[in-house]
Each structure stands twice: as structure tokens, then as C-alpha cells.
Short mmCIF file of C-alpha atoms and ligand atoms in Angstrom, two decimals:
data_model
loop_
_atom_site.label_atom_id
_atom_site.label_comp_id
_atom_site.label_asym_id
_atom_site.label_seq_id
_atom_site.Cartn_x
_atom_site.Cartn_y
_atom_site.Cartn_z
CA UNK U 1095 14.41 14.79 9.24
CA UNK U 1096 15.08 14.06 5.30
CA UNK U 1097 17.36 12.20 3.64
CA UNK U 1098 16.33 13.22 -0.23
CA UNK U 1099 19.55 11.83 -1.48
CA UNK U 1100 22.03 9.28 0.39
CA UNK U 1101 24.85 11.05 -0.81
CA UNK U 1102 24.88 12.63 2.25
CA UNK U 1103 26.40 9.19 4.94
CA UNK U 1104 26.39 11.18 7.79
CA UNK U 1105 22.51 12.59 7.62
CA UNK U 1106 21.68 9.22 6.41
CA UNK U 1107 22.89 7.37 9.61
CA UNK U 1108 21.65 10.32 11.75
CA UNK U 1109 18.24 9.55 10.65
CA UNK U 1110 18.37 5.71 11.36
CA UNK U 1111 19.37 6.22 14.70
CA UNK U 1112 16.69 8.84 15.39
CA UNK U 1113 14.19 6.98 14.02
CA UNK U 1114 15.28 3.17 16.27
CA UNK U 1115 15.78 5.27 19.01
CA UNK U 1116 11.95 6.40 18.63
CA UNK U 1117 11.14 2.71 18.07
CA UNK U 1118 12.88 1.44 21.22
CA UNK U 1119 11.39 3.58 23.31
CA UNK U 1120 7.91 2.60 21.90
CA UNK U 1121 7.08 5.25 20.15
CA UNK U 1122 5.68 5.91 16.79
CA UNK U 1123 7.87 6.77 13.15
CA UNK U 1124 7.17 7.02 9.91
CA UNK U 1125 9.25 6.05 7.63
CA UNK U 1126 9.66 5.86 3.46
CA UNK U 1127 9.39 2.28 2.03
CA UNK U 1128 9.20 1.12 -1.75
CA UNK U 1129 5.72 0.69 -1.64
CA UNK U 1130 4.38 3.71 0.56
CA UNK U 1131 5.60 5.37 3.49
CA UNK U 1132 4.99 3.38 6.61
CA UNK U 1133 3.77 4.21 10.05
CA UNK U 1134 6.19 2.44 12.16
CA UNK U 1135 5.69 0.68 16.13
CA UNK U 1136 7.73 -1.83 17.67
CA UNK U 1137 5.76 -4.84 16.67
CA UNK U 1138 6.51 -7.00 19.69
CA UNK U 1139 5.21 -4.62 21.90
CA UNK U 1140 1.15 -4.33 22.37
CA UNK U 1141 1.40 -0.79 23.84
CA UNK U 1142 3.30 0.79 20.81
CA UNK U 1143 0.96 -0.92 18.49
CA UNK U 1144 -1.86 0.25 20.03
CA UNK U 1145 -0.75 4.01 19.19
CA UNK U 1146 -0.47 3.03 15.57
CA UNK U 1147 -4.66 2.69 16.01
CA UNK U 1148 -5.00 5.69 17.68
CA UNK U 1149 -2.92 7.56 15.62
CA UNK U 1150 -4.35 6.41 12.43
CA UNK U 1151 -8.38 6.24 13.29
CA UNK U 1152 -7.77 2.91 12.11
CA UNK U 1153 -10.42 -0.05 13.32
CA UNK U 1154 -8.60 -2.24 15.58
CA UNK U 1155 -9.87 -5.20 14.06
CA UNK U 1156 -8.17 -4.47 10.95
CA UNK U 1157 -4.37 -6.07 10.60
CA UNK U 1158 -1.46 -4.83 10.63
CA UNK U 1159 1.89 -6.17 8.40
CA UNK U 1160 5.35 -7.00 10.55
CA UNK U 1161 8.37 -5.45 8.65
CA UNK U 1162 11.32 -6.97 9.32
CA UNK U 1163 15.23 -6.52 8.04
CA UNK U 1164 16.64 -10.20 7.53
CA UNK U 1165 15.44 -13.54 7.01
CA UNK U 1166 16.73 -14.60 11.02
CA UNK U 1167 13.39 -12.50 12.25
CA UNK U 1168 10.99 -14.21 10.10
CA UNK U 1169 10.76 -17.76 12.35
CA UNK U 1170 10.00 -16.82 15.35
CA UNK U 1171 7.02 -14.88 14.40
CA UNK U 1172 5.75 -18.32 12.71
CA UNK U 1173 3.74 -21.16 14.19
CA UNK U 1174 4.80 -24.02 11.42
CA UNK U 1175 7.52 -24.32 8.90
CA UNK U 1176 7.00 -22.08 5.38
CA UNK U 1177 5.63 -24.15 2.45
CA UNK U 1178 8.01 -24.87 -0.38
CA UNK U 1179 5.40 -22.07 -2.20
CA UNK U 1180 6.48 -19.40 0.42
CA UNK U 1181 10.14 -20.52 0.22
CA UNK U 1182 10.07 -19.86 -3.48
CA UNK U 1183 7.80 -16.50 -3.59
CA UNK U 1184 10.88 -15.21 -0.67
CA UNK U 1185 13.51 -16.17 -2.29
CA UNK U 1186 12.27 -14.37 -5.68
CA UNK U 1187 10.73 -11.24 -4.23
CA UNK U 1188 12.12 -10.73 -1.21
CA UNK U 1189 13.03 -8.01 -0.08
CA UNK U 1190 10.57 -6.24 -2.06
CA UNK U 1191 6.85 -5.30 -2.12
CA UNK U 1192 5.26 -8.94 -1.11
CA UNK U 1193 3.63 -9.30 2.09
CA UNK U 1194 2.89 -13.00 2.95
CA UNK U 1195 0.40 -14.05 5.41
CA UNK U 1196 2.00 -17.00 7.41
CA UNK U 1197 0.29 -19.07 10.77
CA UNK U 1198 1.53 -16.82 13.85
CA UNK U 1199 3.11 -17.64 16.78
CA UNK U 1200 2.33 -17.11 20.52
CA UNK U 1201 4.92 -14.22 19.93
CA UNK U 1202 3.20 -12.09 17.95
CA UNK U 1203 0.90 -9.70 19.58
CA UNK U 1204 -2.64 -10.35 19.08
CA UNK U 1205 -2.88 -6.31 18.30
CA UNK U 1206 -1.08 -7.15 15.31
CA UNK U 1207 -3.11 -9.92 13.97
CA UNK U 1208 -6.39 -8.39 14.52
CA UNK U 1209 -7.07 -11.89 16.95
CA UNK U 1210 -6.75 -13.63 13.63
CA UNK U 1211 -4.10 -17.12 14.14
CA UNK U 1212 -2.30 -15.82 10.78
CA UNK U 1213 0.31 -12.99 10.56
CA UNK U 1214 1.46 -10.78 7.69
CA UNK U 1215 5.33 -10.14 7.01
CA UNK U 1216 6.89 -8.03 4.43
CA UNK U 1217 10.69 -7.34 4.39
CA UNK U 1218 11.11 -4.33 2.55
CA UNK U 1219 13.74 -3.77 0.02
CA UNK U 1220 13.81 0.57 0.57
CA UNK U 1221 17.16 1.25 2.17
CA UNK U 1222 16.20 3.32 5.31
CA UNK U 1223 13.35 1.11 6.07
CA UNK U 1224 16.06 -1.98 5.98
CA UNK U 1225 17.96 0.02 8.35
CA UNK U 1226 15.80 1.26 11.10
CA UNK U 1227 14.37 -2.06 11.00
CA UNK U 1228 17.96 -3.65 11.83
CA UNK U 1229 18.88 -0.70 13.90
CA UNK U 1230 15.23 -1.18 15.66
CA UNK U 1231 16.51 -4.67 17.02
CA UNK U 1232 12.94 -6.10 16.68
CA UNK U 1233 10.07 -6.27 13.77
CA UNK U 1234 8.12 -3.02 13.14
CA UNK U 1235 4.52 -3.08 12.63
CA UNK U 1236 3.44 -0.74 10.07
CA UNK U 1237 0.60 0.51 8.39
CA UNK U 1238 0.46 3.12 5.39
CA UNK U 1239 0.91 6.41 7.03
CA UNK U 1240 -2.29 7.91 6.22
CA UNK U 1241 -5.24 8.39 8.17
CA UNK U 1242 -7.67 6.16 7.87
CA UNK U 1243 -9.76 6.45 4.43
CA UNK U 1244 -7.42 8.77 3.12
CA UNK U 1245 -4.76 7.15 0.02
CA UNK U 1246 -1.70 6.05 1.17
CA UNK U 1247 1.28 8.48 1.20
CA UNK U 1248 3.61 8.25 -1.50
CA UNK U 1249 5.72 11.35 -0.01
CA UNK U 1250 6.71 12.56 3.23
CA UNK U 1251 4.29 15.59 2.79
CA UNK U 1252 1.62 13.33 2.68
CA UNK U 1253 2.46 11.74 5.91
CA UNK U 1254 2.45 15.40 7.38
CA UNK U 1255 -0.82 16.34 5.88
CA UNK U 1256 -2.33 13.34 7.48
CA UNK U 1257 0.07 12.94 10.51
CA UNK U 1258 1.52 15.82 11.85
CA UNK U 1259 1.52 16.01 15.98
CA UNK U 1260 0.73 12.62 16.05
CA UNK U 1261 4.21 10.71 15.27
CA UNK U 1262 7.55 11.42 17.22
CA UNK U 1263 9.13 11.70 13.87
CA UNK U 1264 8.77 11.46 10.12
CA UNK U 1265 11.83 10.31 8.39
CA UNK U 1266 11.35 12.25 4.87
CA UNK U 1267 13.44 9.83 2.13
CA UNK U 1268 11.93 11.69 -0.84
CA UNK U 1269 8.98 9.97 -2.98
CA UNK U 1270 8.48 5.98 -2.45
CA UNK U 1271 8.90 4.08 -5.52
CA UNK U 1272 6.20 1.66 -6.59
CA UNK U 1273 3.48 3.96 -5.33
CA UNK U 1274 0.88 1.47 -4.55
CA UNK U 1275 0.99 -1.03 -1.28
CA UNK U 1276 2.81 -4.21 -1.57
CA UNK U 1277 1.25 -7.31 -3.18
CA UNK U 1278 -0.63 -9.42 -0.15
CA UNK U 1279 -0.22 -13.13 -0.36
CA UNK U 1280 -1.84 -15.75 1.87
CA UNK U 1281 0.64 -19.09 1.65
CA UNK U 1282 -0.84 -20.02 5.55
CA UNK U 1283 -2.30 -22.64 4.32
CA UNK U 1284 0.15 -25.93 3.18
CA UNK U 1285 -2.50 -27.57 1.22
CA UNK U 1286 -3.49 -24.77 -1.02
CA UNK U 1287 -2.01 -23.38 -3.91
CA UNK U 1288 -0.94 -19.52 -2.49
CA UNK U 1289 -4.00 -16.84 -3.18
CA UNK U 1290 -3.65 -13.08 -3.50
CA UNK U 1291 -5.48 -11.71 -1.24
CA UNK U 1292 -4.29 -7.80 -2.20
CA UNK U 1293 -2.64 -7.34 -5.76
CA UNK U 1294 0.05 -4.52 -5.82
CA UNK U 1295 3.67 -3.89 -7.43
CA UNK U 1296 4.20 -7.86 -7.46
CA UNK U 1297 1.96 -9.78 -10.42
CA UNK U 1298 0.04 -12.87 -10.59
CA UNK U 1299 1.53 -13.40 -13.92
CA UNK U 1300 5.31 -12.74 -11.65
CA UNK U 1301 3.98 -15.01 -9.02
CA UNK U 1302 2.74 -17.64 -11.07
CA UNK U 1303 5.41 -17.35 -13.45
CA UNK U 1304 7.91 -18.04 -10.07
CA UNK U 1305 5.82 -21.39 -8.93
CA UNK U 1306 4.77 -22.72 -11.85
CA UNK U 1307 1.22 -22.95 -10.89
CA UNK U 1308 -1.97 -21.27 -11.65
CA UNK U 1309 -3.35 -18.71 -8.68
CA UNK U 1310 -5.82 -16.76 -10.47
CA UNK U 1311 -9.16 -17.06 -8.68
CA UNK U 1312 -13.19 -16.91 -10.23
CA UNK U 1313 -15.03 -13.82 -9.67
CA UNK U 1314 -17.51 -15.68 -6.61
CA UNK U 1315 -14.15 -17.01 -4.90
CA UNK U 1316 -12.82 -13.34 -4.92
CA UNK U 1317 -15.73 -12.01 -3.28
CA UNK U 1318 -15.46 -14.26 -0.17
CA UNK U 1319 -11.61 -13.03 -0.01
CA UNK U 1320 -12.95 -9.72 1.50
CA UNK U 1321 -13.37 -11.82 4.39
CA UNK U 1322 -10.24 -12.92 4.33
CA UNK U 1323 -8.26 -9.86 4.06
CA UNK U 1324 -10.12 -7.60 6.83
CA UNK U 1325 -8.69 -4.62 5.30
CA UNK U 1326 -10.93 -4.85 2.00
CA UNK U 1327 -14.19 -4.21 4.05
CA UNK U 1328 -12.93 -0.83 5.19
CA UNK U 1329 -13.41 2.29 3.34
CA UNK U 1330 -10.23 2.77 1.58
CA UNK U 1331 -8.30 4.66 -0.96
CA UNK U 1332 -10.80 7.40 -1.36
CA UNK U 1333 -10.66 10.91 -2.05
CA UNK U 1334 -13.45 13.33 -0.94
CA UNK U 1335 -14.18 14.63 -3.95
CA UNK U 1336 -16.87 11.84 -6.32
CA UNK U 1337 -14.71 9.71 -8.29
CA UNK U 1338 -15.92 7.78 -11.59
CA UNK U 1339 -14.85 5.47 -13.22
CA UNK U 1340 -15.03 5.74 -17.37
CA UNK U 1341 -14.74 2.63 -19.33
CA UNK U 1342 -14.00 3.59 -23.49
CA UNK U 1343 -13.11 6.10 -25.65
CA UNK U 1344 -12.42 9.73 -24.81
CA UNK U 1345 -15.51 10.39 -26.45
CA UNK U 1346 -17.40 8.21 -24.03
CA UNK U 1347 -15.59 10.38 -21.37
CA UNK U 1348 -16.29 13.60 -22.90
CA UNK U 1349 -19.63 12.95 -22.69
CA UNK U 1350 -19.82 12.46 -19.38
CA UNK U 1351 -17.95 15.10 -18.40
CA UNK U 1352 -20.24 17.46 -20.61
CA UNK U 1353 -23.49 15.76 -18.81
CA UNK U 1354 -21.75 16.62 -15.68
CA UNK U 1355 -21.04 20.02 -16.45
CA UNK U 1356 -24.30 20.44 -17.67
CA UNK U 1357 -25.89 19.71 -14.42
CA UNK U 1358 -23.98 22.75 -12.87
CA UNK U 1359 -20.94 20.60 -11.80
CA UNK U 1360 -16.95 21.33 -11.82
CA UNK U 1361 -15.64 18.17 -13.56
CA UNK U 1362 -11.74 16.84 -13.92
CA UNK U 1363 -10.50 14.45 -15.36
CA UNK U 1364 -7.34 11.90 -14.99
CA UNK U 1365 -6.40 10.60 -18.29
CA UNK U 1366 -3.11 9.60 -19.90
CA UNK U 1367 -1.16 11.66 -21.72
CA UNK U 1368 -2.35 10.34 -25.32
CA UNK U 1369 -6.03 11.87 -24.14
CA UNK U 1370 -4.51 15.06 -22.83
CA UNK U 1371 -5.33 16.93 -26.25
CA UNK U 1372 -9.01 15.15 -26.89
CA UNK U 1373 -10.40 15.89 -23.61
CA UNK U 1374 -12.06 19.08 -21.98
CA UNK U 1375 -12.75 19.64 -18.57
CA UNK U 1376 -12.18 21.59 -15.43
CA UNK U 1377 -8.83 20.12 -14.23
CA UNK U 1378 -7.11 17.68 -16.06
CA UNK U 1379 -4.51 15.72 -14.54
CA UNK U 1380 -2.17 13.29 -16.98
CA UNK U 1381 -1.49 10.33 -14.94
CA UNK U 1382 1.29 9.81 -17.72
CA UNK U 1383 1.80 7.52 -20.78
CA UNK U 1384 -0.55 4.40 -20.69
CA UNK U 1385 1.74 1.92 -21.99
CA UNK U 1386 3.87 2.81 -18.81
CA UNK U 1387 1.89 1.25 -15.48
CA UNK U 1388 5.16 1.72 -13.58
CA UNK U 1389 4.98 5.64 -13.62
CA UNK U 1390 1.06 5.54 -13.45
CA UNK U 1391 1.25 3.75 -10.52
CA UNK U 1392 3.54 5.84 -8.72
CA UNK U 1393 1.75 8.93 -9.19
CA UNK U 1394 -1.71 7.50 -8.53
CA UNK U 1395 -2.19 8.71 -5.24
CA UNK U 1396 -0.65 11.79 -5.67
CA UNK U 1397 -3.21 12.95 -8.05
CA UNK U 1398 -6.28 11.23 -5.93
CA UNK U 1399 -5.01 13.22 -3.06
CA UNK U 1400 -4.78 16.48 -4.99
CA UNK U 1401 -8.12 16.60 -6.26
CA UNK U 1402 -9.42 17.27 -2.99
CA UNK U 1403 -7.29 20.50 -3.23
CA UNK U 1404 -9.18 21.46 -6.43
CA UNK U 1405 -12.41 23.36 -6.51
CA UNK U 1406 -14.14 20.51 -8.69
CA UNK U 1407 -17.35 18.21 -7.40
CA UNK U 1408 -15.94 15.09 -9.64
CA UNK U 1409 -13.06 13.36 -10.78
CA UNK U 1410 -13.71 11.28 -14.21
CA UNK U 1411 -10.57 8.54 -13.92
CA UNK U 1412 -10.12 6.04 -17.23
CA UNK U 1413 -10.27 2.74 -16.80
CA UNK U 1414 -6.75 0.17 -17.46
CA UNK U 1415 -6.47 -3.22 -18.80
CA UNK U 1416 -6.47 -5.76 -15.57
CA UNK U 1417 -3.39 -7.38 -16.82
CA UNK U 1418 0.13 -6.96 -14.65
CA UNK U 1419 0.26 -3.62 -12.76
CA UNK U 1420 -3.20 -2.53 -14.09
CA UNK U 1421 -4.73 -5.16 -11.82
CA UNK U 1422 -3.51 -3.47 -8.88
CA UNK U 1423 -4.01 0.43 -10.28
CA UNK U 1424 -7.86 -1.04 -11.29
CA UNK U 1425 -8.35 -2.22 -7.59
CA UNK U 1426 -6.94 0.71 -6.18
CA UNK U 1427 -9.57 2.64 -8.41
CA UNK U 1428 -12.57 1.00 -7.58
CA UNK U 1429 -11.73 1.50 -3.89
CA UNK U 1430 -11.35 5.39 -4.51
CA UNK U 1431 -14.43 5.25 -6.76
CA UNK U 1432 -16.87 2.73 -4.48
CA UNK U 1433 -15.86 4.36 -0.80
O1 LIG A 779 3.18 -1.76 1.06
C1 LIG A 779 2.61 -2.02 2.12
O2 LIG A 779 2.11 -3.14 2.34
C2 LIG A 779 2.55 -0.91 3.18
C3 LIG A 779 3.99 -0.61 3.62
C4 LIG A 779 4.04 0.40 4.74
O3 LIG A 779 4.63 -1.80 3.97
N1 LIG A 779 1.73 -1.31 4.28
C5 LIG A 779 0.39 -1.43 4.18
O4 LIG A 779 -0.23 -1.78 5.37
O5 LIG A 779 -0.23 -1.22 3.16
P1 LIG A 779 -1.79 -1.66 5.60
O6 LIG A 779 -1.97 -1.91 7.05
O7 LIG A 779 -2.28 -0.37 5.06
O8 LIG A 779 -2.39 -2.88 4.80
C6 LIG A 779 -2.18 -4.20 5.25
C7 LIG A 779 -3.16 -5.14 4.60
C8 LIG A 779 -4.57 -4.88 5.09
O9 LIG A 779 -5.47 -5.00 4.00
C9 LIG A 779 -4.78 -6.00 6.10
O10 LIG A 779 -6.13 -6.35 6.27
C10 LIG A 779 -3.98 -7.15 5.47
O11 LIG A 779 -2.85 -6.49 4.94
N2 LIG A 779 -3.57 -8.11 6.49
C11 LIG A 779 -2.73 -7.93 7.54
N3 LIG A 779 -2.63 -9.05 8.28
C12 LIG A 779 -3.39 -9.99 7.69
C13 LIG A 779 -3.71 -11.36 7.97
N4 LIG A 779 -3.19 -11.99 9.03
N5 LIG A 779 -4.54 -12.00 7.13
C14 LIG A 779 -5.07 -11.37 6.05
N6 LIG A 779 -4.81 -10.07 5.73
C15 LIG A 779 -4.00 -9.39 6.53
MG1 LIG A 780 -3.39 1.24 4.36
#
């Protein structure tokens, strides 16, 4: 079913109800969020959420984020009261892309949580997703609609590619907005300033900007985070085709691409537009003007997902300053480049 524009009431509201309808009954939908589209289960119920594993090849150990539509679902999925930090980062950025990990209560499934005592929440800001959530009646638990490994979908073809036969339905709402998954932000614990444990459309300079407090974290603290968000020790992002990253000049990437070549290999390249004109290879793709991370970002997995459909052995990618977005398209990256 697609709702490309919402222009259309009628097709709109036909699509909400299809898709609750799917969620009541405990069955799986995917849906279109801000972020990326999201593979939808009723998140109260341990036998829909379980389908969201099988469906995805996803390790069940690995979390999964509650979605919900208003602020009156948030407290009973929470062991404690929120800190005044979590108060503030909600009231700024929600709804929008910030997931924040909270202590869980006995009502959340322990499917969900990954057995973990802490549960992720994100209320989404996309319009369908706010309505099949309401419509739903009860939080959805969803992943990024992808299989497992593969980069999150940023359009309902995507989804299909990854998906098809093994979702009652895939709402298509056109192409998601931010392009990357939401920013993940642990406030569970009262004493500590918040940490980001996944960065994404949200900033640390936003966040800390918001609370008044420094968050940013030394390089030997981050590492320990991968315990901390499970997700990070999976294989993530990553297309099949080699991806490298190339810090520096087009030059610097020329040369690689020419050593490449050299060595009997089909080499493209993802540069922004500025390099389009300085930069030879087998497939170029523009990932757009580099002084705008907003578009980049949206397109990102787009282009890592296309490559695959090239006849090329690498993919060259330039590197972005880790400041604002390009923290989160630089993360994203490494992923796809370090599988
Ligand atoms: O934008 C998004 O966040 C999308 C859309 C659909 O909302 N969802 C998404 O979900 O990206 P997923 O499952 O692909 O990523 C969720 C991340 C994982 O890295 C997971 O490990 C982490 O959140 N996570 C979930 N629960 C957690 C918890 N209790 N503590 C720490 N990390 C958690
Ligand atoms: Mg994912």
C-alpha cells in the first residue's frame, strides 16, 4: 500500500488501519519513519516480537527500540521516574529521531530488551508512523527493516528487496527523511550525565546545547560503549562490495583508485559533488554538496546499497569532518567499511 503524498485523506487512513489491524493481530508491518523505515510488532506481545527476529536474521540478543505515539505510553514501560536530563532531551526532541534508553519495567517483554533491565523508546515524529502507533493501541517494537547486515532502508523498495514474503504488509510513504537511524541516548542512569551511545540525526553539540552540560566522551570510554549498546558488536551497515575509506585530497583518492585499478580491479567512487570533475573511476556516485550533511545523509544508504548492483570490486567513500551530522555519516561509514 503507498501513500507517496497525503493529499490523498482517504488512502492515507486506509493505510493506518491496514497496517494496526496487522499489528493487533500480531503480525508484522513495516512502516516509513523519519529516520528509516521500521519493521513493526506489537511490542507488548513476546510472540509478535519474536517474528521481528526471524524475519530479520537478527541475533536475539540484540535490542530492539519501543515506538510509541504520545507521552501517556512512555510510564508504564519505565521502572523509575525520568531524570530532569531525560525530561529536557523529550521535551526538545521529541517526537523526533532520539531514542532514549530508560530502566524497564516488569511490562516490557524481555524479547525486547535483549534480557537487559534497560529499555529503548523513541516516539517518532513521521506522520503514518504516529498514526499506526495510536491506531495500534499499544507500543510497536521496531527495528530498521532490513535484513540483518544489510543498510537500513531509506525507501519502501528497500524494505521489499530485503523483506518481501516475510511481512503482512509494507506501508510505502515515499523516502524517509533523515536517512540515518535515530540518535541513541542512555539517560538510565540518574547519577550520570546522559551518554550517546549511537549518534544519528540528533547532535551532541544539539544535546549538549539543550542541557547545558558536556557529554562528549574520550576515545577508551567509547570503546567500552560497544558493550553497552549490543547493537555495535554486530556486523552492520555494510555493503557486499569492499568499501574504503579515503582520508585527503582527491589526489590522495585518485591514487588509490589508480593502484586499485592497476591491480585488475573495478573501482567507484562516492565523492561530493565539488570532486565530481577531479576524479576518475569506474562508477562514481555524488553523494551531493559537502557543505550540506542533511542531503548526504539521506542518500547515504541509497548509494551503499546500490553499489552492490554495480559490477565494481570496491567502493572508495571520502571521509567528513566528525562535527554535527558528520559524526553520525563517519560512524555509519566505518561500519560499512570495517564489516
Ligand atoms: O531510527 C531508528 O532508531 C530506527 C527506526 C525504525 O526507529 N530503528 C532502529 O532500530 O534503528 P535498530 O533495532 O536497528 O537499532 C536499535 C539500536 C541497536 O543498536 C540496539 O542495540 C540499541 O538500539 N538498543 C536497543 N535497546 C537498548 C538498550 N536497552 N540499551 C542499549 N542499547 C539498546
Ligand atoms: Mg538496524
Amino acid at each position: 500500500m503507498s501513500v507517496d503524498n497525503y493529499v490523498d485523506e482517504k488512502a492515507f487512513r486506509d493505510c493506518v488501519e491496514k497496517a494496526a489491524k496487522i499489528l493487533r493481530a500480531e503480525e508484522l508491518v513495516a512502516f516509513p519513519t523519519e529516520t528509516v523505515y521500521g519493521l513493526g510488532a506489537n511490542g507488548l506481545s513476546t510472540r509478535a516480537v519474536q517474528k521481528i527476529f526471524t524475519a530479520k536474521g537478527r541475533p536475539s540478543d540484540n535490542p530492539l527500540i519501543l515506538h510509541i505515539g504520545s507521552l501517556a505510553q512512555l510510564g508504564p514501560l519505565l521502572r523509575e521516574p525520568i531524570s530532569v536530563y531525560a525530561e529536557k532531551l523529550i521535551e526538545h526532541f521529541w517526537p523526533g529521531p532520539l531514542t532514549l534508553i530508560f530502566p524497564a519495567s516488569d511490562r516490557v517483554p524481555s524479547v525486547v530488551t535483549g534480557g537487559l533491565d534497560t529499555v529503548a523508546v523513541r516516539m517518532p515524529a513521521h506522520r503514518l508512523a504516529r498514526e499506526i502507533i495510536a491506531k495500534a493501541g499499544v507500543p510497536i517494537a521496531a527495528p530498521s527493516a532490513n535484513r540483518s547486515g544489510k543498510p537500513s532502508p531509506t525507501r519502501a523498495e528497500h524494505v521489499r528487496e530485503d523483506l518481501d514474503g516475510r511481512v503482512a504488509a509494507i506501508i510505502d510513504g515515499g523516502s524517509t527523511g533523515y536517512g540515518l537511524e535515530s540518535t541513541v541516548v542512555d539517560v538510565s542512569n540518574r547519577e550520570a550525565s546522559p551518554r550517546i551511545l549511537r549518534p544519528g540525526g540528533i547532535t551532541e553539540e544539539g544535546i549538549e546545547e539543550t542541557l547545558g552540560v558536556s557529554i562528549s566522551m574520550e576515545g577508551s570510554e567509547r570503546k567500552k560503549d560497544n558493550v553497552r549498546a549490543p547493537g555495535m558488536k554486530y556486523r552492520h551497515y555494510s555493503p557486499d562490495t569492499d568499501v574504503e575509506l579515503v582520508e585527503g585530497s582527491s589526489a590522495v583518492m585518485q591514487a588509490r583508485i589508480d593502484e586499485a585499478r592497476m591491480h585488475g580491479k573495478r573501482a567507484a567512487a562516492a565523492i561530493t559533488s565539488d570532486r565530481a570533475d577531479k576524479i576518475s573511476a569506474d562508477r562514481i556516485l555524488v553523494l551531493g554538496d559537502g557543505t550540506d550533511l542533511q542531503t548526504i545523509s539521506s542518500h547515504l544508504y541509497d548509494h551503499l546499497r546500490a553499489v552492490d548492483k554495480m559490477d565494481v570490486d570496491v567502493l572508495f567513500v571520502q571521509t567528513f569532518t566528525e562535527t554535527g551530522l558528520g559524526k553520525a555519516i563517519m560512524n555509519r561509514l566505518y561500519k560499512a567499511a570495517n564489516p
